[in-house]
PDB file of C-alpha atoms and ligand atoms in Angstrom:
ATOM      1  CA  UNK A  27      -7.398   2.307  -5.932  1.00 90.00           C
ATOM      2  CA  UNK A  28      -3.886   2.557  -4.576  1.00 94.00           C
ATOM      3  CA  UNK A  29      -0.813   1.089  -6.228  1.00 94.00           C
ATOM      4  CA  UNK A  30       2.585   0.244  -4.773  1.00 96.00           C
ATOM      5  CA  UNK A  31       5.507   1.624  -6.770  1.00 95.00           C
ATOM      6  CA  UNK A  32       7.933  -1.275  -6.601  1.00 94.00           C
ATOM      7  CA  UNK A  33      11.098   0.775  -7.041  1.00 95.00           C
ATOM      8  CA  UNK A  34      10.191   2.890  -4.020  1.00 96.00           C
ATOM      9  CA  UNK A  35       8.825   0.228  -1.686  1.00 95.00           C
ATOM     10  CA  UNK A  36      11.250  -0.700   1.099  1.00 94.00           C
ATOM     11  CA  UNK A  37       8.855  -3.298   2.576  1.00 93.00           C
ATOM     12  CA  UNK A  38       8.708  -1.526   5.930  1.00 94.00           C
ATOM     13  CA  UNK A  39       5.115  -2.583   6.619  1.00 94.00           C
ATOM     14  CA  UNK A  40       3.863   0.835   7.690  1.00 96.00           C
ATOM     15  CA  UNK A  41       1.045   0.803   5.120  1.00 97.00           C
ATOM     16  CA  UNK A  42      -0.133  -2.614   6.174  1.00 96.00           C
ATOM     17  CA  UNK A  43      -0.633  -1.474   9.751  1.00 96.00           C
ATOM     18  CA  UNK A  44      -2.975   1.364   8.790  1.00 98.00           C
ATOM     19  CA  UNK A  45      -5.112  -0.263   6.074  1.00 98.00           C
ATOM     20  CA  UNK A  46      -8.661  -0.524   7.472  1.00 98.00           C
ATOM     21  CA  UNK A  47      -9.639  -3.413   5.217  1.00 98.00           C
ATOM     22  CA  UNK A  48      -6.452  -5.530   5.228  1.00 97.00           C
ATOM     23  CA  UNK A  49      -5.960  -5.043   1.486  1.00 97.00           C
ATOM     24  CA  UNK A  50      -2.164  -5.049   1.710  1.00 97.00           C
ATOM     25  CA  UNK A  51      -0.097  -8.215   1.673  1.00 96.00           C
ATOM     26  CA  UNK A  52       3.568  -8.778   2.424  1.00 92.00           C
ATOM     27  CA  UNK A  53       6.234  -9.866  -0.013  1.00 84.00           C
ATOM     28  CA  UNK A  54       9.513  -8.604  -1.435  1.00 83.00           C
ATOM     29  CA  UNK A  55       7.429  -5.507  -1.962  1.00 89.00           C
ATOM     30  CA  UNK A  56       3.961  -4.953  -0.576  1.00 94.00           C
ATOM     31  CA  UNK A  57       0.941  -5.556  -2.774  1.00 95.00           C
ATOM     32  CA  UNK A  58      -2.551  -4.095  -2.676  1.00 97.00           C
ATOM     33  CA  UNK A  59      -5.538  -6.246  -3.575  1.00 97.00           C
ATOM     34  CA  UNK A  60      -7.617  -4.133  -5.997  1.00 95.00           C
ATOM     35  CA  UNK A  61     -10.823  -5.949  -5.105  1.00 97.00           C
ATOM     36  CA  UNK A  62     -10.416  -5.184  -1.413  1.00 97.00           C
ATOM     37  CA  UNK A  63      -8.986  -1.645  -1.519  1.00 97.00           C
ATOM     38  CA  UNK A  64     -11.548   1.079  -0.838  1.00 97.00           C
ATOM     39  CA  UNK A  65      -9.222   3.893  -1.956  1.00 96.00           C
ATOM     40  CA  UNK A  66      -9.185   5.568   1.439  1.00 97.00           C
ATOM     41  CA  UNK A  67      -5.663   6.917   0.935  1.00 96.00           C
ATOM     42  CA  UNK A  68      -4.444   6.013   4.417  1.00 97.00           C
ATOM     43  CA  UNK A  69      -1.508   3.980   3.165  1.00 97.00           C
ATOM     44  CA  UNK A  70      -0.250   6.712   0.840  1.00 97.00           C
ATOM     45  CA  UNK A  71      -0.300   9.209   3.700  1.00 97.00           C
ATOM     46  CA  UNK A  72       1.899   7.133   5.980  1.00 98.00           C
ATOM     47  CA  UNK A  73       4.357   5.661   3.473  1.00 97.00           C
ATOM     48  CA  UNK A  74       7.813   7.021   4.399  1.00 97.00           C
ATOM     49  CA  UNK A  75       9.194   6.538   0.884  1.00 97.00           C
ATOM     50  CA  UNK A  76       6.360   7.774  -1.362  1.00 96.00           C
ATOM     51  CA  UNK A  77       5.855   4.255  -2.677  1.00 97.00           C
ATOM     52  CA  UNK A  78       2.069   4.391  -2.880  1.00 97.00           C
ATOM     53  CA  UNK A  79       0.138   6.313  -5.476  1.00 95.00           C
ATOM     54  CA  UNK A  80      -3.543   6.487  -6.266  1.00 88.00           C
ATOM     55  CA  UNK A  81      -4.822   6.079  -9.752  1.00 74.00           C
TER      56      UNK A  81
HETATM   57 FE1  SF4 B  14      -5.941  -0.059   2.291  1.00 91.92          FE
HETATM   58 FE2  SF4 B  14      -6.868   2.442   2.031  1.00 91.92          FE
HETATM   59 FE3  SF4 B  14      -4.453   1.813   1.075  1.00 91.92          FE
HETATM   60 FE4  SF4 B  14      -6.627   0.846  -0.114  1.00 91.92          FE
HETATM   61  S1  SF4 B  14      -6.038   3.028  -0.002  1.00 91.92           S
HETATM   62  S2  SF4 B  14      -4.773  -0.303   0.398  1.00 91.92           S
HETATM   63  S3  SF4 B  14      -8.010   0.536   1.636  1.00 91.92           S
HETATM   64  S4  SF4 B  14      -5.077   1.827   3.240  1.00 91.92           S
END
């Protein structure tokens, strides 16, 4: 699944808009629900600050 790297996240919301399963929630940084994420990689591709990694 995908993880948000807190130090890199600027809470821009770009990832949230592309997630096909609404796995990403807003906050001081964005969070990805591991039970919902299908590891499609869409969020990591669009993040402008390399804040999402897959592992
Ligand atoms: Fe959503 Fe895909 Fe990112 Fe998982 S990898 S949080 S399903 S956009």
